CSV table of C-alpha atoms and ligand atoms in Angstrom, one decimal:
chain,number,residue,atom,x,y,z
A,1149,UNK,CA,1.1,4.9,-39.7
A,1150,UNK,CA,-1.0,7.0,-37.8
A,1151,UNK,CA,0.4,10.7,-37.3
A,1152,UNK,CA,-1.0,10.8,-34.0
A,1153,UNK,CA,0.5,8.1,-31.8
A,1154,UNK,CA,-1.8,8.8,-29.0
A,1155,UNK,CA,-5.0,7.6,-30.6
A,1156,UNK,CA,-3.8,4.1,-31.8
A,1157,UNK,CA,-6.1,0.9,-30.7
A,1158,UNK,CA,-4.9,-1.0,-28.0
A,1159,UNK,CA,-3.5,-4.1,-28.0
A,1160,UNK,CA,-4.7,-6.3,-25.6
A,1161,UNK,CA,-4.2,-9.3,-27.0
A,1162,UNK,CA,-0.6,-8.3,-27.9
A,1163,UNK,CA,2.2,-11.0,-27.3
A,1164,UNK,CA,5.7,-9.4,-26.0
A,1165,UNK,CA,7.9,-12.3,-27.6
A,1166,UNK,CA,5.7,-12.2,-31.4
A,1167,UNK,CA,6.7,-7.8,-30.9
A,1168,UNK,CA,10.2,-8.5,-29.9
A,1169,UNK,CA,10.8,-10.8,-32.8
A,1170,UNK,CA,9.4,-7.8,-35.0
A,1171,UNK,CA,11.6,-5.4,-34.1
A,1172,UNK,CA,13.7,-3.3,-36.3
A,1173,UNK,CA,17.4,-4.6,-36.8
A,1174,UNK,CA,18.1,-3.1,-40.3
A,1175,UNK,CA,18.8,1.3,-40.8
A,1176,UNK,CA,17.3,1.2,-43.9
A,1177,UNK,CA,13.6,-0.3,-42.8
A,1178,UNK,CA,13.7,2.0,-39.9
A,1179,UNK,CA,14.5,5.2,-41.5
A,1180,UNK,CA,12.1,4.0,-44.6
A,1181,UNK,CA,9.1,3.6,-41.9
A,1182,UNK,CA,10.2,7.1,-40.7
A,1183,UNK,CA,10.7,9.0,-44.1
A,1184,UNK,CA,14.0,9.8,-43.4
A,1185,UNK,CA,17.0,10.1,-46.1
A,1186,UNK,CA,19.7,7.7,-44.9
A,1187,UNK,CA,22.8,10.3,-46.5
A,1188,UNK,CA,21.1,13.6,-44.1
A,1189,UNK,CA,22.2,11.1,-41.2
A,1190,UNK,CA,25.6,10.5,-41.3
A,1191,UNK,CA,25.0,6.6,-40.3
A,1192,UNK,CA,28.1,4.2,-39.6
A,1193,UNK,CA,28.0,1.0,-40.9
A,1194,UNK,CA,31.4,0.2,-38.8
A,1195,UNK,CA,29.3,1.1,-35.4
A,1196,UNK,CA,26.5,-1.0,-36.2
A,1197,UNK,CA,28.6,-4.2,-36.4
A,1198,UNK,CA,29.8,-3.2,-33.1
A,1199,UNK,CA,26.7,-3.0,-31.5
A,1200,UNK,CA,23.8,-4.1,-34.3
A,1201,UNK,CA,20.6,-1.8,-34.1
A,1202,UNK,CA,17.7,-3.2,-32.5
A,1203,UNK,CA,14.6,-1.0,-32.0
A,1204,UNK,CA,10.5,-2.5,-31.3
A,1205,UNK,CA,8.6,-1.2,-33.3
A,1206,UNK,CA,6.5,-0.3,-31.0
A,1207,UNK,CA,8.9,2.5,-29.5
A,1208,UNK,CA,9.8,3.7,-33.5
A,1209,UNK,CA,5.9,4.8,-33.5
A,1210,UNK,CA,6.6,7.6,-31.1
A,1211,UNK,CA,8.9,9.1,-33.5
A,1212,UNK,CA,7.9,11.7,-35.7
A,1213,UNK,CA,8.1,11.0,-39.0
A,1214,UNK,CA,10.5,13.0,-41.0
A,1215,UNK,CA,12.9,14.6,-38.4
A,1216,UNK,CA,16.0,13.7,-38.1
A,1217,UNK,CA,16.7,15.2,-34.9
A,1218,UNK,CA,13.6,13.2,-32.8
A,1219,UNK,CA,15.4,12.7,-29.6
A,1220,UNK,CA,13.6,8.9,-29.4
A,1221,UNK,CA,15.3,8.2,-33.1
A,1222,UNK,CA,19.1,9.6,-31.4
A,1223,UNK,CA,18.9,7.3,-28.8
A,1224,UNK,CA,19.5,4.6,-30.9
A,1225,UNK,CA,20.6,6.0,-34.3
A,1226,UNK,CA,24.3,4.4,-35.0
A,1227,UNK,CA,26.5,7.6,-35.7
A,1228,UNK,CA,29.9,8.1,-37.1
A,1229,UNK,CA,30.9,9.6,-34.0
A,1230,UNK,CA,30.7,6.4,-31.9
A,1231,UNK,CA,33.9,5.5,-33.9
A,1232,UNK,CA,35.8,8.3,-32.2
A,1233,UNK,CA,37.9,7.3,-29.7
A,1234,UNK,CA,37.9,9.6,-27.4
A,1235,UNK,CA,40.2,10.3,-24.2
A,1236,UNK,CA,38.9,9.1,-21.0
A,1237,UNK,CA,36.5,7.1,-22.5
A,1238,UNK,CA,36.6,3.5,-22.3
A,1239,UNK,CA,35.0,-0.2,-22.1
A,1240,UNK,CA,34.1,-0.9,-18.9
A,1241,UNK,CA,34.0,2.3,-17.0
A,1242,UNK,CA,32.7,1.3,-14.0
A,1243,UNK,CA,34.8,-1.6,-13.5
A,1244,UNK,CA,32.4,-4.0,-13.3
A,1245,UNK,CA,34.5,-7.0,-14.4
A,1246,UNK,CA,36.2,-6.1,-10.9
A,1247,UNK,CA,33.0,-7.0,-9.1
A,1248,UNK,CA,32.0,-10.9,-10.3
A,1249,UNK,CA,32.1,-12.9,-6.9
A,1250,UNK,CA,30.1,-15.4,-8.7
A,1251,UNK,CA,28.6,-16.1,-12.1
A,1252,UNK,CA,25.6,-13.3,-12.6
A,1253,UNK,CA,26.6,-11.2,-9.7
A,1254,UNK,CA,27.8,-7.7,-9.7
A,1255,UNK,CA,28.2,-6.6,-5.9
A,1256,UNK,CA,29.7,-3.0,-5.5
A,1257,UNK,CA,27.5,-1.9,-2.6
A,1258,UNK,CA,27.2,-3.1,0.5
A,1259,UNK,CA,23.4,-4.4,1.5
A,1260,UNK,CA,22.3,-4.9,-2.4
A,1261,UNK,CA,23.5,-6.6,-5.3
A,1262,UNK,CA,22.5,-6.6,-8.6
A,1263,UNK,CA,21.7,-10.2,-10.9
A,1264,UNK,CA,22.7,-10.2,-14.6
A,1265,UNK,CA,19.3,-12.2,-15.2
A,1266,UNK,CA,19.4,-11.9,-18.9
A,1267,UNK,CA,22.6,-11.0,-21.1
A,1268,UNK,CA,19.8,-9.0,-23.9
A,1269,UNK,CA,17.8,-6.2,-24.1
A,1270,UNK,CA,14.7,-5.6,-26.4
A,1271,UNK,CA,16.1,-2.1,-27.3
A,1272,UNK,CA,19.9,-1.4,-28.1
A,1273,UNK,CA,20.6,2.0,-26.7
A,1274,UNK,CA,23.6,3.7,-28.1
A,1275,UNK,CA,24.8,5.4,-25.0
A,1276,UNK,CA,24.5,1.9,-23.1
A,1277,UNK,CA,27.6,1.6,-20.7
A,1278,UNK,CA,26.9,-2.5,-21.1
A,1279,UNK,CA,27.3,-1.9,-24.6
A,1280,UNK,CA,31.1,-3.6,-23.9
A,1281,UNK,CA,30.1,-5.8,-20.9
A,1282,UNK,CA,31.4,-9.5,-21.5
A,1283,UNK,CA,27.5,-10.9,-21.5
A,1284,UNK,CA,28.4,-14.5,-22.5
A,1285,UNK,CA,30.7,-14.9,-19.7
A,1286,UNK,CA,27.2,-14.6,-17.7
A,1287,UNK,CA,24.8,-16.5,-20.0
A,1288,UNK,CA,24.6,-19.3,-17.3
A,1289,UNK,CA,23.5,-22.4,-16.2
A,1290,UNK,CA,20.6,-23.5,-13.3
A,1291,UNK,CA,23.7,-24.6,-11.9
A,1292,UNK,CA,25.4,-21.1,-12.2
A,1293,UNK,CA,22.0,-19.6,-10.9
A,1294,UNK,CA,22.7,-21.9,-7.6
A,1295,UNK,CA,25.9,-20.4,-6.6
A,1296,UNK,CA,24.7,-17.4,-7.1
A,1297,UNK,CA,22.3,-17.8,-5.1
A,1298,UNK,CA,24.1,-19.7,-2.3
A,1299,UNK,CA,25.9,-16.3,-2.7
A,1300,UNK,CA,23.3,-14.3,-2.1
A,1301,UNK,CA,22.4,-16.8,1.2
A,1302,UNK,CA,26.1,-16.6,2.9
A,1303,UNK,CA,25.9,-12.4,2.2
A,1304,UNK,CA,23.5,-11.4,5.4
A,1305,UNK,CA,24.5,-8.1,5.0
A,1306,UNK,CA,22.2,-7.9,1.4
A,1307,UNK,CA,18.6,-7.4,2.2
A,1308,UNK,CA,17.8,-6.2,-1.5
A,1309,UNK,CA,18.2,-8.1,-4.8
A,1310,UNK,CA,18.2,-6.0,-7.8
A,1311,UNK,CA,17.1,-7.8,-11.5
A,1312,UNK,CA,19.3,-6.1,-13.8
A,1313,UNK,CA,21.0,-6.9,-17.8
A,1314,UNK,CA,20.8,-6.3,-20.1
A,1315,UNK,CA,17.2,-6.4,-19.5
A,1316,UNK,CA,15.8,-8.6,-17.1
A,1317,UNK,CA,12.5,-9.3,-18.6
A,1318,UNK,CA,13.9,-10.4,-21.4
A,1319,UNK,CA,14.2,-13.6,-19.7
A,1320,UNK,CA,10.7,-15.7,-19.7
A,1321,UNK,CA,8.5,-15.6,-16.5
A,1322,UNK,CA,9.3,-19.4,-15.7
A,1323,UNK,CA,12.4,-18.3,-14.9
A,1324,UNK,CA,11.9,-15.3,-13.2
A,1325,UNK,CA,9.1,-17.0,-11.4
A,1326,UNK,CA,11.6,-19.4,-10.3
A,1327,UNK,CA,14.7,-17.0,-9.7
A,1328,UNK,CA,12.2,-14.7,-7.5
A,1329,UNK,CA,11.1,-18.1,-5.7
A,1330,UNK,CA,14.6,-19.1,-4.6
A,1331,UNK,CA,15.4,-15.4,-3.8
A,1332,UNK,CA,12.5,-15.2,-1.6
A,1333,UNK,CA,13.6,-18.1,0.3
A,1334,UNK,CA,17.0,-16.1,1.4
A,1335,UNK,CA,15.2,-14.8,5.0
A,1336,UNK,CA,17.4,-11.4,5.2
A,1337,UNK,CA,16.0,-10.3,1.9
A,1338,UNK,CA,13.5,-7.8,1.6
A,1339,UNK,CA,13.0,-6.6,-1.3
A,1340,UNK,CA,12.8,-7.1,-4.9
A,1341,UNK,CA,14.0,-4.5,-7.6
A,1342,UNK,CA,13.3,-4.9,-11.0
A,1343,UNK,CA,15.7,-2.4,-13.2
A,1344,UNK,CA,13.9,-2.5,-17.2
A,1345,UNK,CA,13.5,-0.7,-20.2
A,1346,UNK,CA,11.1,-3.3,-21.4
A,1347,UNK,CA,7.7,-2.1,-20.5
A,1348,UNK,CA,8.0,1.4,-21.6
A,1349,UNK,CA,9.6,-0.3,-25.4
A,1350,UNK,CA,7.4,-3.3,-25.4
A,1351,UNK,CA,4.8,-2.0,-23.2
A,1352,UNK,CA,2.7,-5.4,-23.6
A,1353,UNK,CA,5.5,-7.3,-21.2
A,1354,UNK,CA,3.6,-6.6,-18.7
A,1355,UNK,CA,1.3,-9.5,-18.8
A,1356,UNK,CA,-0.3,-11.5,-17.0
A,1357,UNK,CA,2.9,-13.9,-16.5
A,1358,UNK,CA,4.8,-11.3,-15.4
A,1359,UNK,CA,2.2,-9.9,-12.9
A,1360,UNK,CA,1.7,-13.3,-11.6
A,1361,UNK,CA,5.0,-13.7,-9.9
A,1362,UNK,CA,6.0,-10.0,-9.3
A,1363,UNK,CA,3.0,-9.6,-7.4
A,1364,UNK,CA,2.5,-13.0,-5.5
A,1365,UNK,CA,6.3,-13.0,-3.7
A,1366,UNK,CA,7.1,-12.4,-0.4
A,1367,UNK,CA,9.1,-9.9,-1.0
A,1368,UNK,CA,8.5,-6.2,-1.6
A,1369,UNK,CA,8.8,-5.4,-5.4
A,1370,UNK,CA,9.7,-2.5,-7.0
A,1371,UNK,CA,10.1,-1.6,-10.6
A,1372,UNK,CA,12.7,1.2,-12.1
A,1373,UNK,CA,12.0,2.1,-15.1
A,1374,UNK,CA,14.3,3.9,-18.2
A,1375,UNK,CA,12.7,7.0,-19.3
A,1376,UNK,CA,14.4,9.7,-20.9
A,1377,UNK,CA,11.7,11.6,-22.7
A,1378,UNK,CA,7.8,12.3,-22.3
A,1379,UNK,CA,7.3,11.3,-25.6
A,1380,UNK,CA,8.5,7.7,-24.5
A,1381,UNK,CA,4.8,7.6,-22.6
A,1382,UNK,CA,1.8,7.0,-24.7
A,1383,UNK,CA,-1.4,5.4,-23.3
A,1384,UNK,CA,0.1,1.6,-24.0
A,1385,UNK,CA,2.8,2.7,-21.3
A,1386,UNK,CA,0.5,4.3,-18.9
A,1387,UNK,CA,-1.5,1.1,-19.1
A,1388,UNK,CA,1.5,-1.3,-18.2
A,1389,UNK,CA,2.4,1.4,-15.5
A,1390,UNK,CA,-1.2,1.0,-14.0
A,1391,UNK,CA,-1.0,-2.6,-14.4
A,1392,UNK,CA,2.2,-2.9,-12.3
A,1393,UNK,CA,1.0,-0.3,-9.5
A,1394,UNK,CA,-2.8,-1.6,-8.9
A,1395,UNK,CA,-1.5,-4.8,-8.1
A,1396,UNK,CA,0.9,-2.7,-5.3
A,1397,UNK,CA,4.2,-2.7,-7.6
A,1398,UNK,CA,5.9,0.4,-6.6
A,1399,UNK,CA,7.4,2.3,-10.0
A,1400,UNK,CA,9.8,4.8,-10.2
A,1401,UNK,CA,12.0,5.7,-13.1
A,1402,UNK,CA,15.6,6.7,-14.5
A,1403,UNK,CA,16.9,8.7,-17.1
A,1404,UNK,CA,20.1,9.4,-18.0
A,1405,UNK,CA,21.2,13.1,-19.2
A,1406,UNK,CA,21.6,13.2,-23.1
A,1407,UNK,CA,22.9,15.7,-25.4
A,1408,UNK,CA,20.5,15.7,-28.0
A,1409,UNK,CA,17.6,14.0,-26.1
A,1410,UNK,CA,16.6,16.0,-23.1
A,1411,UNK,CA,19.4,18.1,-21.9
A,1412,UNK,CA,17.1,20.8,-21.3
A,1413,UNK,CA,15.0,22.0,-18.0
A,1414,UNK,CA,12.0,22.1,-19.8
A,1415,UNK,CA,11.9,18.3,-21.5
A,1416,UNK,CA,13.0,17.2,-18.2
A,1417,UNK,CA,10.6,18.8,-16.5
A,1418,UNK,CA,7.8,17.5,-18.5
A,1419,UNK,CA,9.3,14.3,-18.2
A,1420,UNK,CA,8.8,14.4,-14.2
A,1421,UNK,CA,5.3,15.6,-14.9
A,1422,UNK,CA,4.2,13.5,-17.0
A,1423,UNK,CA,5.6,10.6,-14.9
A,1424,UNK,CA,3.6,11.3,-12.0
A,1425,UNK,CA,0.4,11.5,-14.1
A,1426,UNK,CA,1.2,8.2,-14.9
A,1427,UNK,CA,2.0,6.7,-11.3
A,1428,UNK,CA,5.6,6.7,-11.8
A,1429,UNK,CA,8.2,8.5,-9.5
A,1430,UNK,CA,11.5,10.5,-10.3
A,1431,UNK,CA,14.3,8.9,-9.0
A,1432,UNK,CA,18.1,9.3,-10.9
A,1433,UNK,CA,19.2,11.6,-13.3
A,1434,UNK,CA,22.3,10.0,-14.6
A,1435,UNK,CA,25.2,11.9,-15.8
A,1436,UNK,CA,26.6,9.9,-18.8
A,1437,UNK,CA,29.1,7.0,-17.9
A,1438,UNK,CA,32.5,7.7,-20.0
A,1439,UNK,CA,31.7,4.3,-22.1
A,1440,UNK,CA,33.7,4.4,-25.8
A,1441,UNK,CA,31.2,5.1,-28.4
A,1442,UNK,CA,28.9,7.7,-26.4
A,1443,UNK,CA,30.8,10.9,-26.5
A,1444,UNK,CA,28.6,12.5,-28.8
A,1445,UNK,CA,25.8,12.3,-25.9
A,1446,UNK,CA,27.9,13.6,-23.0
A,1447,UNK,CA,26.9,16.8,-21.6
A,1448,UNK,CA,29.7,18.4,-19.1
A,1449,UNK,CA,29.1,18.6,-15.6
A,1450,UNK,CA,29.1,22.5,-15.2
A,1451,UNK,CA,26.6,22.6,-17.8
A,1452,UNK,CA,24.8,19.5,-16.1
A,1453,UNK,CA,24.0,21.4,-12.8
A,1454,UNK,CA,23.1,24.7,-14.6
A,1455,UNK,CA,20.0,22.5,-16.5
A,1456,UNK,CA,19.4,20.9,-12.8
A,1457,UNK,CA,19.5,24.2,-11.0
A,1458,UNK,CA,16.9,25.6,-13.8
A,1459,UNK,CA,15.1,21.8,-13.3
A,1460,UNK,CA,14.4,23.2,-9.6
A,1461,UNK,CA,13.0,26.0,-10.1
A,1462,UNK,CA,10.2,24.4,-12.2
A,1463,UNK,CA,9.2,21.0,-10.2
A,1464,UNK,CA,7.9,20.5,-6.7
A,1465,UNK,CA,10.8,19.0,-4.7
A,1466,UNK,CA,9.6,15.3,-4.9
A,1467,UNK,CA,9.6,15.2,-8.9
A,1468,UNK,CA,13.2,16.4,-9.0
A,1469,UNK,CA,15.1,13.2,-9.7
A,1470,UNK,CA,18.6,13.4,-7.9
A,1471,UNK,CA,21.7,14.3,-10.4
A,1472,UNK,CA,23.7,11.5,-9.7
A,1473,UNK,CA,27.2,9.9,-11.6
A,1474,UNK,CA,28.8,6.8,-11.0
A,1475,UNK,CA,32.5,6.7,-9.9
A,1476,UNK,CA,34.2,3.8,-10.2
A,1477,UNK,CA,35.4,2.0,-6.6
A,1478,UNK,CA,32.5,4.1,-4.6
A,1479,UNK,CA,30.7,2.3,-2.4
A,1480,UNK,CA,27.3,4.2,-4.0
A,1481,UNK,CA,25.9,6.9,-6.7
A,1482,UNK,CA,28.0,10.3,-6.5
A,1483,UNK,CA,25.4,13.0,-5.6
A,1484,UNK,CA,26.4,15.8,-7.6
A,1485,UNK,CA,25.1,19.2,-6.6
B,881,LIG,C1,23.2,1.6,-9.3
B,881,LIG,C2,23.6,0.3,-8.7
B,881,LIG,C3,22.9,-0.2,-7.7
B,881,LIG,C4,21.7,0.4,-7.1
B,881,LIG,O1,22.0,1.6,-6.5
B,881,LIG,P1,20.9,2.5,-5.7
B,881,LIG,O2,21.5,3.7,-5.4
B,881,LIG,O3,20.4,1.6,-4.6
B,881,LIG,O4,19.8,2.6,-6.7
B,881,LIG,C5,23.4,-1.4,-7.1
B,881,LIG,N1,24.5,-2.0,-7.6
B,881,LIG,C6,25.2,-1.5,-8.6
B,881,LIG,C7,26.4,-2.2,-9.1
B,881,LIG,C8,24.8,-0.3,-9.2
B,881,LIG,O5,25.5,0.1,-10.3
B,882,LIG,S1,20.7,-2.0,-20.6
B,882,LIG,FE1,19.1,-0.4,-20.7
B,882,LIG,S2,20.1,1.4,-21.6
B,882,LIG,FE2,21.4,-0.4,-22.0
B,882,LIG,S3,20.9,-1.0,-24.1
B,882,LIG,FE3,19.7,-2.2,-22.5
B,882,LIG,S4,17.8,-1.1,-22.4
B,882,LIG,FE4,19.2,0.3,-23.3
């Protein structure tokens, strides 16, 4: 491996599905290809049957080789401290199992609605708040899809359809070509939102099949990507990002707040920089949902808006991403301030 992950060759004949197929799924290959010493990491056995590893290899080349403490490694390095339960913690903190009107669906605010389109994701996050969700309840039929959609059709007050998962383009482009077809048949919607990880992990998803659809519908699409780091971006990523936005797919980005992975005001700060260079706007900083398993990343709220406050002082105002946290039962995001 190349120490310096920013002069690697291109890949422009890369295939997303052949790179998903190779990613990591066992500890010990992943911290062999990083050099690291699988007893200086305390890893859990117990929390990887929970929630197995998964990691592209693509996204393990932005690591550095030989420290433990890389903050893209702790986002999905499967601690001992997941298995602490921990008070005020739990499965589903948002109550999204409250929310199912129909079979895909989860519809907490009022004019947009978000799709389960595909129960996997190409990267298994540890702090993931669907690291509980009940994704095989909504692994579903064509059949399914239609009442969902019929949904969709009755709701008038819903002008914005929002592609979420797991990941959503983890799904193949027939079907999202088709699932974007009989969306943008609904009149009152307006817009498409895509909400995935994939491009900046498998930055080669965004081929030509996928550009094909997202930029031949109707409706106005937007992408929002998961970022939580500048090292995430390396030229493959810019090149997606420039992919999406020359063909007039608006990108903006959202990271969640991490101990241990950017709960500073300078990484974050770079982050917003570096996100513009690339054609990418700021748009949430998520506090951490209370989801079992994620303590060890939480960072408390005082301590939350002293990093933001700092975060100010050192961005132009339209590269602060807001601070936001979800509350369960509110009718949107919680600006916090
Ligand atoms: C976050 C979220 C949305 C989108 O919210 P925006 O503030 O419009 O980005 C929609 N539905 C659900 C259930 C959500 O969690
Ligand atoms: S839904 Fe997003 S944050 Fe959660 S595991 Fe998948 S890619 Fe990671």
């Amino acid at each position: 491996m190349s120490a310096n992950i920013h002069s690697q060759p291109i890949q422009i004949q890369a295939n997303w599905q052949a790179e998903l197929s190779q990613s990591f799924t066992s500890i010990d290959r992943l911290l062999d290809y990083l050099n690291l010493d699988p007893n200086q990491l305390n890893i859990s056995p117990a929390a990887i049957s929970e929630f197995p590893l998964r990691v592209p290899r693509s996204f393990a080349q932005r690591m550095e080789p030989g420290n433990p403490l890389d903050p893209l490694l702790a986002q999905v390095l499967p601690v001992a401290a997941e298995m602490q339960s921990m008070p005020g913690y739990s499965l589903d903190p948002l109550h999204e199992a409250d929310h199912n009107p129909a079979p895909g669906i989860v519809h907490k605010y009022s004019n947009r609605l978000l799709l389960i389109v595909s129960p996997s994701c190409a990267i298994n996050c540890r702090y993931c708040f669907r690291r509980h969700f009940p994704y095989q309840e909504n692994r579903q039929s064509k059949q399914q899809w239609r009442q969902a959609i019929d949904y969709i059709a009755k709701a008038k007050e819903i002008n914005e359809v929002i592609f979420s998962g797991g990941d959503p383009l983890a799904a193949n482009d027939n079907f999202l070509g088709w699932l974007c077809e009989q969306i943008a048949a609904i009149p009152h919607i307006k817009r498409l939102r895509i909400h995935t990880r994939l491009p900046v992990v498998i930055p080669s998803r965004i081929d030509e099949g996928f550009l094909r659809w997202a930029s031949s519908t109707r409706l106005k699409p937007l992408v929002v990507l998961h970022i939580n780091h500048g090292n995430e971006i390396n030229l493959q990523v810019t090149e997606a990002v420039q992919r999406m936005t020359n063909l007039g797919i608006r990108v903006m980005n959202q990271t969640v707040l991490l101990k241990g992975v950017n709960d500073n005001a300078e990484t974050l700060a770079q982050l917003s920089e570096k996100l513009f260079d690339i054609g990418a706007m700021p748009y949430y900083l998520h506090l951490l949902d209370q989801v079992q398993g994620a303590s060890h990343f939480d960072i408390p709220q005082h301590f939350a808006q002293n990093i933001y406050a700092d975060l100010q002082t050192r961005l132009p105002g339209f590269l602060v991403p807001r601070l936001v946290r979800e509350v369960a039962g509110e009718k949107s995001k919680t600006l916090i301030c």
